[in-house]
Short mmCIF file of C-alpha atoms and ligand atoms in Angstrom, two decimals:
data_model
loop_
_atom_site.label_atom_id
_atom_site.label_comp_id
_atom_site.label_asym_id
_atom_site.label_seq_id
_atom_site.Cartn_x
_atom_site.Cartn_y
_atom_site.Cartn_z
CA UNK A 1 24.28 46.65 141.97
CA UNK A 2 22.31 45.76 144.89
CA UNK A 3 22.76 42.37 145.16
CA UNK A 4 26.74 42.71 145.04
CA UNK A 5 26.49 45.18 148.01
CA UNK A 6 24.98 43.10 149.55
CA UNK A 7 27.50 39.63 148.67
CA UNK A 8 30.43 42.41 149.12
CA UNK A 9 29.05 43.09 152.71
CA UNK A 10 28.08 39.17 153.41
CA UNK A 11 31.62 38.58 152.75
CA UNK A 12 33.64 41.50 154.58
CA UNK A 13 31.68 40.63 157.78
CA UNK A 14 32.49 37.22 157.80
CA UNK A 15 36.21 38.86 157.38
CA UNK A 16 35.39 40.81 160.61
CA UNK A 17 33.91 37.80 162.07
CA UNK A 18 37.13 35.43 161.70
CA UNK A 19 39.19 37.95 162.87
CA UNK A 20 39.53 37.23 166.27
CA UNK A 21 39.88 33.61 166.01
CA UNK A 22 43.26 34.35 163.39
CA UNK A 23 44.78 36.31 165.80
CA UNK A 24 43.95 33.73 168.35
CA UNK A 25 45.26 31.03 165.94
CA UNK A 26 48.77 33.30 165.80
CA UNK A 27 51.38 33.31 168.01
CA UNK A 28 51.07 35.67 170.70
CA UNK A 29 54.15 38.77 170.43
CA UNK A 30 56.02 38.71 174.34
CA UNK A 31 58.53 41.46 174.12
CA UNK A 32 60.66 41.51 177.22
CA UNK A 33 63.03 44.15 177.49
CA UNK A 34 65.62 43.27 180.11
CA UNK A 35 68.83 43.90 181.57
CA UNK A 36 71.01 41.38 179.20
CA UNK A 37 74.33 43.24 180.09
CA UNK A 38 75.39 45.14 182.83
CA UNK A 39 75.39 45.11 186.79
CA UNK A 40 71.92 43.93 186.48
CA UNK A 41 72.56 41.13 183.45
CA UNK A 42 72.21 38.15 185.67
CA UNK A 43 68.31 39.33 186.95
CA UNK A 44 67.06 39.50 183.82
CA UNK A 45 67.93 36.57 182.36
CA UNK A 46 66.95 34.93 185.60
CA UNK A 47 63.56 36.81 184.58
CA UNK A 48 63.31 35.26 181.45
CA UNK A 49 64.34 31.88 182.91
CA UNK A 50 61.47 32.28 185.15
CA UNK A 51 58.87 33.22 182.07
CA UNK A 52 60.31 30.52 180.21
CA UNK A 53 59.81 27.46 182.41
CA UNK A 54 56.43 28.72 183.29
CA UNK A 55 55.31 29.33 179.54
CA UNK A 56 56.49 25.71 178.96
CA UNK A 57 55.17 24.17 182.14
CA UNK A 58 52.13 24.68 180.23
CA UNK A 59 52.54 22.86 177.20
CA UNK A 60 54.31 26.72 175.22
CA UNK A 61 50.80 28.00 175.47
CA UNK A 62 49.64 31.10 177.32
CA UNK A 63 45.43 31.36 176.53
CA UNK A 64 45.67 28.53 174.00
CA UNK A 65 47.92 30.50 172.16
CA UNK A 66 51.50 29.93 170.88
CA UNK A 67 53.99 32.12 172.50
CA UNK A 68 57.22 34.24 170.09
CA UNK A 69 59.44 36.20 172.46
CA UNK A 70 60.83 39.57 170.35
CA UNK A 71 64.48 40.68 172.77
CA UNK A 72 65.95 43.94 173.65
CA UNK A 73 68.59 44.58 175.90
CA UNK A 74 67.57 47.71 177.37
CA UNK A 75 71.26 48.37 179.56
CA UNK A 76 69.64 49.20 182.96
CA UNK A 77 70.19 52.90 181.05
CA UNK A 78 67.14 55.55 181.55
CA UNK A 79 68.17 57.34 178.57
CA UNK A 80 67.79 54.35 175.82
CA UNK A 81 64.49 53.35 177.53
CA UNK A 82 61.50 55.27 175.39
CA UNK A 83 63.85 54.46 171.96
CA UNK A 84 64.07 50.43 173.72
CA UNK A 85 60.04 50.10 174.92
CA UNK A 86 59.01 51.92 171.31
CA UNK A 87 60.93 49.75 169.05
CA UNK A 88 58.99 46.75 171.18
CA UNK A 89 55.88 48.63 170.60
CA UNK A 90 56.06 49.99 167.07
CA UNK A 91 58.41 48.20 165.57
CA UNK A 92 57.80 44.75 166.22
CA UNK A 93 54.34 45.67 167.80
CA UNK A 94 54.13 43.51 170.65
CA UNK A 95 51.03 41.98 172.29
CA UNK A 96 52.16 42.34 175.56
CA UNK A 97 55.33 43.81 177.64
CA UNK A 98 57.83 42.36 179.86
CA UNK A 99 59.89 44.70 181.37
CA UNK A 100 61.84 45.66 182.92
CA UNK A 101 64.93 45.05 186.50
CA UNK A 102 65.63 48.84 186.31
CA UNK A 103 63.54 51.24 188.15
CA UNK A 104 64.20 54.36 186.30
CA UNK A 105 63.82 52.28 182.71
CA UNK A 106 60.91 50.79 183.58
CA UNK A 107 58.89 53.65 184.93
CA UNK A 108 59.37 54.94 180.84
CA UNK A 109 58.20 51.62 179.73
CA UNK A 110 54.93 51.95 181.72
CA UNK A 111 54.62 55.54 180.94
CA UNK A 112 54.72 54.17 176.87
CA UNK A 113 52.53 51.30 178.11
CA UNK A 114 49.95 53.68 178.91
CA UNK A 115 49.72 55.74 176.58
CA UNK A 116 49.86 52.84 173.71
CA UNK A 117 47.43 51.06 176.46
CA UNK A 118 49.92 47.78 175.69
CA UNK A 119 49.86 45.15 178.05
CA UNK A 120 52.56 45.54 180.60
CA UNK A 121 53.88 43.24 183.05
CA UNK A 122 56.59 44.24 185.71
CA UNK A 123 59.11 41.46 186.67
CA UNK A 124 61.27 43.38 188.94
CA UNK A 125 61.39 47.70 188.93
CA UNK A 126 59.82 48.59 192.25
CA UNK A 127 59.43 51.94 191.70
CA UNK A 128 56.59 53.56 193.32
CA UNK A 129 55.05 55.32 190.75
CA UNK A 130 54.01 52.58 188.06
CA UNK A 131 51.43 51.23 190.77
CA UNK A 132 51.19 55.16 192.46
CA UNK A 133 50.44 57.94 190.24
CA UNK A 134 51.54 56.40 186.86
CA UNK A 135 49.21 53.08 187.16
CA UNK A 136 47.09 51.81 184.86
CA UNK A 137 44.45 49.42 183.56
CA UNK A 138 47.06 47.73 181.64
CA UNK A 139 49.90 47.70 183.39
CA UNK A 140 50.76 44.66 186.35
CA UNK A 141 53.83 44.35 188.98
CA UNK A 142 54.08 40.10 189.64
CA UNK A 143 57.42 41.55 191.81
CA UNK A 144 56.98 44.15 194.30
CA UNK A 145 57.25 47.89 195.72
CA UNK A 146 60.36 49.94 196.95
CA UNK A 147 58.80 50.34 199.68
CA UNK A 148 57.78 47.16 200.27
CA UNK A 149 60.72 45.53 201.54
CA UNK A 150 62.04 48.09 202.62
CA UNK A 151 59.45 49.37 205.40
CA UNK A 152 59.60 45.21 206.61
CA UNK A 153 63.36 45.81 207.69
CA UNK A 154 63.00 49.08 209.03
CA UNK A 155 60.34 47.63 211.81
CA UNK A 156 63.18 45.05 212.33
CA UNK A 157 65.90 46.93 212.49
CA UNK A 158 64.12 48.82 215.52
CA UNK A 159 62.79 45.98 217.11
CA UNK A 160 66.43 44.48 216.99
CA UNK A 161 66.72 47.56 219.70
CA UNK A 162 69.42 49.86 217.14
CA UNK A 163 68.85 53.23 217.95
CA UNK A 164 70.73 55.05 215.14
CA UNK A 165 71.05 53.75 211.60
CA UNK A 166 73.17 55.35 208.55
CA UNK A 167 72.06 54.29 204.99
CA UNK A 168 73.92 53.87 201.97
CA UNK A 169 73.09 53.28 197.98
CA UNK A 170 72.63 53.73 194.36
CA UNK A 171 71.52 57.79 193.74
CA UNK A 172 68.11 56.71 191.65
CA UNK A 173 64.95 55.96 192.41
CA UNK A 174 65.12 52.54 193.90
CA UNK A 175 67.69 53.08 196.32
CA UNK A 176 65.88 56.22 197.47
CA UNK A 177 62.35 54.90 197.60
CA UNK A 178 63.99 51.76 199.49
CA UNK A 179 65.89 54.20 202.41
CA UNK A 180 62.72 56.35 202.96
CA UNK A 181 60.58 53.09 203.09
CA UNK A 182 63.17 51.82 205.61
CA UNK A 183 63.96 55.03 207.76
CA UNK A 184 60.00 55.29 207.82
CA UNK A 185 58.90 52.46 210.06
CA UNK A 186 62.64 52.82 211.61
CA UNK A 187 61.37 56.38 213.18
CA UNK A 188 58.29 55.38 213.90
CA UNK A 189 59.13 52.73 215.63
CA UNK A 190 61.87 54.71 217.56
CA UNK A 191 65.46 54.82 215.93
CA UNK A 192 66.85 57.75 214.04
CA UNK A 193 68.07 58.17 210.30
CA UNK A 194 71.54 59.88 210.81
CA UNK A 195 72.93 60.09 207.45
CA UNK A 196 72.21 58.76 203.65
CA UNK A 197 74.90 58.58 201.72
CA UNK A 198 74.97 57.62 197.88
CA UNK A 199 76.74 56.66 195.34
CA UNK A 200 75.57 57.22 191.49
CA UNK A 201 74.17 54.14 189.48
CA UNK A 202 76.09 51.82 188.94
CA UNK A 203 79.44 53.43 190.73
CA UNK A 204 81.04 50.90 192.59
CA UNK A 205 83.43 53.29 195.29
CA UNK A 206 81.81 52.69 198.09
CA UNK A 207 85.63 53.02 199.64
CA UNK A 208 85.37 56.56 200.79
CA UNK A 209 81.61 56.17 202.38
CA UNK A 210 82.80 52.87 204.56
CA UNK A 211 85.23 55.80 205.91
CA UNK A 212 82.35 57.99 206.54
CA UNK A 213 80.88 55.04 208.38
CA UNK A 214 83.14 53.85 210.06
CA UNK A 215 83.54 57.38 211.56
CA UNK A 216 80.59 58.56 212.31
CA UNK A 217 79.46 54.41 214.27
CA UNK A 218 76.07 54.28 213.89
CA UNK A 219 74.01 51.15 215.25
CA UNK A 220 73.44 50.04 212.31
CA UNK A 221 73.30 50.36 208.40
CA UNK A 222 70.47 50.10 205.94
CA UNK A 223 70.96 49.22 202.80
CA UNK A 224 69.65 49.01 198.78
CA UNK A 225 72.03 47.52 196.35
CA UNK A 226 71.72 44.43 193.84
CA UNK A 227 73.36 42.12 191.28
CA UNK A 228 76.71 42.86 190.81
CA UNK A 229 77.26 45.89 193.16
CA UNK A 230 75.58 43.77 195.70
CA UNK A 231 78.43 41.78 195.30
CA UNK A 232 81.20 44.55 195.41
CA UNK A 233 79.35 46.67 198.61
CA UNK A 234 79.04 43.27 200.80
CA UNK A 235 82.50 42.35 199.96
CA UNK A 236 84.52 46.13 200.54
CA UNK A 237 82.43 46.02 203.82
CA UNK A 238 83.76 43.18 204.82
CA UNK A 239 86.83 43.89 203.47
CA UNK A 240 86.69 46.57 205.82
CA UNK A 241 86.21 45.38 208.65
CA UNK A 242 82.56 47.15 209.28
CA UNK A 243 80.46 43.74 209.28
CA UNK A 244 82.46 42.88 212.88
CA UNK A 245 81.07 46.07 214.04
CA UNK A 246 78.50 47.95 212.62
CA UNK A 247 75.19 44.95 211.65
CA UNK A 248 74.40 45.27 208.28
CA UNK A 249 71.04 45.52 207.21
CA UNK A 250 69.00 45.16 203.44
CA UNK A 251 66.66 44.86 200.88
CA UNK A 252 66.61 41.13 200.33
CA UNK A 253 68.44 41.61 196.70
CA UNK A 254 71.51 42.55 198.93
CA UNK A 255 72.05 38.67 198.65
CA UNK A 256 69.91 37.21 196.43
CA UNK A 257 71.28 35.54 193.11
CA UNK A 258 74.36 36.92 195.12
CA UNK A 259 75.76 34.35 197.63
CA UNK A 260 78.67 32.05 195.72
CA UNK A 261 80.20 35.16 194.99
CA UNK A 262 79.95 36.78 198.19
CA UNK A 263 80.92 34.00 199.69
CA UNK A 264 82.10 34.55 203.70
CA UNK A 265 81.64 38.27 203.42
CA UNK A 266 77.68 37.45 203.15
CA UNK A 267 77.40 35.05 206.10
CA UNK A 268 74.85 35.79 208.79
CA UNK A 269 73.54 39.57 207.22
CA UNK A 270 69.89 39.68 208.11
CA UNK A 271 67.62 40.96 204.59
CA UNK A 272 63.97 41.53 204.42
CA UNK A 273 61.85 39.80 201.16
CA UNK A 274 59.38 38.36 199.35
CA UNK A 275 60.94 34.87 199.41
CA UNK A 276 63.84 32.98 201.07
CA UNK A 277 65.54 30.15 200.62
CA UNK A 278 64.26 27.18 202.72
CA UNK A 279 60.28 27.83 202.17
CA UNK A 280 59.65 24.11 202.57
CA UNK A 281 56.23 24.31 201.07
CA UNK A 282 55.25 21.86 197.93
CA UNK A 283 54.93 24.17 195.72
CA UNK A 284 58.52 25.97 195.98
CA UNK A 285 59.59 22.84 196.13
CA UNK A 286 58.08 21.96 192.64
CA UNK A 287 59.10 25.16 191.15
CA UNK A 288 63.17 24.97 192.40
CA UNK A 289 63.22 21.49 191.61
CA UNK A 290 61.66 22.18 188.14
CA UNK A 291 64.06 25.52 187.66
CA UNK A 292 67.01 23.41 188.32
CA UNK A 293 66.47 21.16 185.93
CA UNK A 294 66.23 23.12 183.01
CA UNK A 295 68.80 25.59 183.65
CA UNK A 296 71.58 24.17 186.06
CA UNK A 297 71.14 26.95 188.49
CA UNK A 298 69.10 28.02 191.62
CA UNK A 299 66.18 29.79 191.30
CA UNK A 300 66.00 33.67 193.06
CA UNK A 301 63.50 35.96 193.48
CA UNK A 302 63.83 37.53 189.58
CA UNK A 303 62.90 33.40 188.18
CA UNK A 304 59.97 33.79 190.54
CA UNK A 305 58.83 37.31 189.34
CA UNK A 306 59.61 35.96 186.09
CA UNK A 307 58.00 33.07 186.78
CA UNK A 308 54.85 34.84 188.49
CA UNK A 309 54.73 37.16 185.51
CA UNK A 310 54.41 34.20 182.48
CA UNK A 311 51.38 32.77 185.42
CA UNK A 312 49.94 36.11 185.57
CA UNK A 313 49.40 36.43 181.99
CA UNK A 314 48.46 33.57 181.59
CA UNK A 315 45.97 33.95 184.05
CA UNK A 316 44.51 36.81 181.87
CA UNK A 317 44.57 35.17 178.83
CA UNK A 318 43.07 32.52 179.76
CA UNK A 319 40.19 34.92 180.52
CA UNK A 320 39.37 36.08 177.06
CA UNK A 321 40.75 32.61 174.82
CA UNK A 322 43.50 34.28 174.25
CA UNK A 323 42.41 37.45 172.39
CA UNK A 324 44.75 40.01 173.94
CA UNK A 325 42.69 43.05 172.40
CA UNK A 326 40.26 42.79 176.03
CA UNK A 327 42.53 44.61 177.79
CA UNK A 328 39.14 44.91 180.08
CA UNK A 329 38.14 41.12 180.41
CA UNK A 330 41.90 40.48 181.19
CA UNK A 331 42.80 43.39 183.78
CA UNK A 332 39.66 41.67 185.53
CA UNK A 333 40.84 37.82 185.33
CA UNK A 334 44.24 39.13 187.45
CA UNK A 335 42.74 41.25 189.71
CA UNK A 336 40.82 38.45 190.50
CA UNK A 337 43.03 36.01 190.99
CA UNK A 338 45.36 34.42 193.64
CA UNK A 339 48.40 33.46 192.14
CA UNK A 340 49.68 30.16 193.23
CA UNK A 341 53.68 31.78 193.80
CA UNK A 342 56.55 29.77 194.60
CA UNK A 343 56.67 32.85 196.95
CA UNK A 344 53.42 32.07 199.34
CA UNK A 345 49.69 31.96 197.52
CA UNK A 346 49.57 36.35 196.38
CA UNK A 347 46.46 38.51 194.94
CA UNK A 348 46.58 41.87 193.16
CA UNK A 349 46.12 45.54 194.77
CA UNK A 350 43.33 47.67 193.24
CA UNK A 351 46.83 49.68 192.32
CA UNK A 352 48.34 46.28 190.62
CA UNK A 353 50.80 45.77 193.21
CA UNK A 354 50.93 42.00 194.56
CA UNK A 355 50.26 42.46 198.15
CA UNK A 356 52.36 39.51 199.69
CA UNK A 357 53.97 38.46 203.14
CA UNK A 358 57.67 39.70 203.96
CA UNK A 359 60.13 37.18 205.52
CA UNK A 360 63.25 37.96 207.12
CA UNK A 361 65.70 36.22 206.12
CA UNK A 362 69.55 35.33 206.97
CA UNK A 363 72.73 34.36 205.21
CA UNK A 364 73.91 30.59 206.04
CA UNK A 365 76.13 29.25 203.32
CA UNK A 366 74.62 30.21 199.80
CA UNK A 367 70.58 30.23 201.56
CA UNK A 368 69.09 33.45 202.53
CA UNK A 369 67.27 30.65 205.15
CA UNK A 370 63.99 31.89 206.50
CA UNK A 371 64.31 33.19 209.45
CA UNK A 372 60.27 34.06 209.47
CA UNK A 373 57.58 36.36 208.38
CA UNK A 374 58.25 39.89 208.96
CA UNK A 375 55.26 41.67 207.69
CA UNK A 376 52.10 39.49 206.45
CA UNK A 377 50.28 40.36 203.39
CA UNK A 378 52.31 43.98 203.07
CA UNK A 379 50.13 45.84 200.34
CA UNK A 380 52.17 49.11 198.95
CA UNK A 381 49.75 52.07 199.48
CA UNK A 382 49.39 53.00 196.00
CA UNK A 383 50.07 56.49 196.19
CA UNK A 384 48.36 58.80 194.07
CA UNK A 385 46.85 55.87 191.79
CA UNK A 386 43.51 56.21 189.88
CA UNK A 387 42.24 54.38 187.80
C1 LIG B 1 64.85 48.69 190.75
O1 LIG B 1 65.79 49.32 190.54
O2 LIG B 1 63.59 48.96 191.25
C2 LIG B 1 65.61 47.13 191.24
C3 LIG B 1 66.31 46.97 190.33
C4 LIG B 1 67.04 45.87 191.51
C5 LIG B 1 66.62 45.24 192.52
C6 LIG B 1 65.31 45.61 192.55
C7 LIG B 1 64.67 46.68 192.75
O3 LIG B 1 66.88 44.00 192.49
#
């Protein structure tokens, strides 16, 4: 009896010891929760393309493990976000969550990731809370906070001599935080925001608000729109003749991945972002060539963020030989790393947001041509983050 017990326990000890090695032999399940329909559909596709490109460059493996993708279209709909992320966590039992674009949906994802201690890398959604009050050891961002490009543009606009501005955006976290970031820097540098105008997300009826801007005649207009909404807004602004009288500034999403559709209406626009065309570094040139070859498309900021989400995951998994359960070691490795991004090298802050250069760009033809660095190594303040 005693002997049998020993044999059984030896056998189970051997099984236990084999478990991690077995897990590492299994594919790593990556849950891609992104918009594949709606105004942000092109952004979701670019993020997935960028992610896959990096994985393919590593021979299809990260941390020694092959990748299996499970995809959910989140439709940029916050009301479906918790159900969608729980499908990935509970039904599909993914090892890591990658997503998403829309701030409201990304916040719901971050909450679920935090509660279930699932590793999450957010390749876009800029909501401050994700790397602020809701920050978590297992949640990282490869993109930006809404405050970062907006704050830089507030400084640029004030330094260009504008004294008054109006803002116009979608009424949800990304738009509101972007406008607040712009206002903070614009007013600190002597400007005054006269009025904030909003339309509900993802509404595209801008006409009444453009009429109000034309009547108020501010020195400048600041805006956050992205994807399909950015295309429509830039065209409507030009069609109303406002591009000839009131300079339009934006967070760079306004003109990223959109220029072919915006055409003439976008020419000359100045925006700020953590990526630009014409960086002309060996790293970016190689990335752009590989992306164009793989997808027959030019990359944009979203592609870069997807690519870097995969790089960050790769850094973390390498440190633990693919054992995704070792959350603390994965987090420590990403925290210590310098990510060799096409945008330029960056590190992540203590609240897990990129510390990065924000570029000033000007639309020339189909490019957001680099004009210079608006703010070097800008870190989000990470307000309210306690880890
Ligand atoms: C956001 O909702 O945080 C968001 C969406 C699209 C962008 C940037 C930010 O291009």
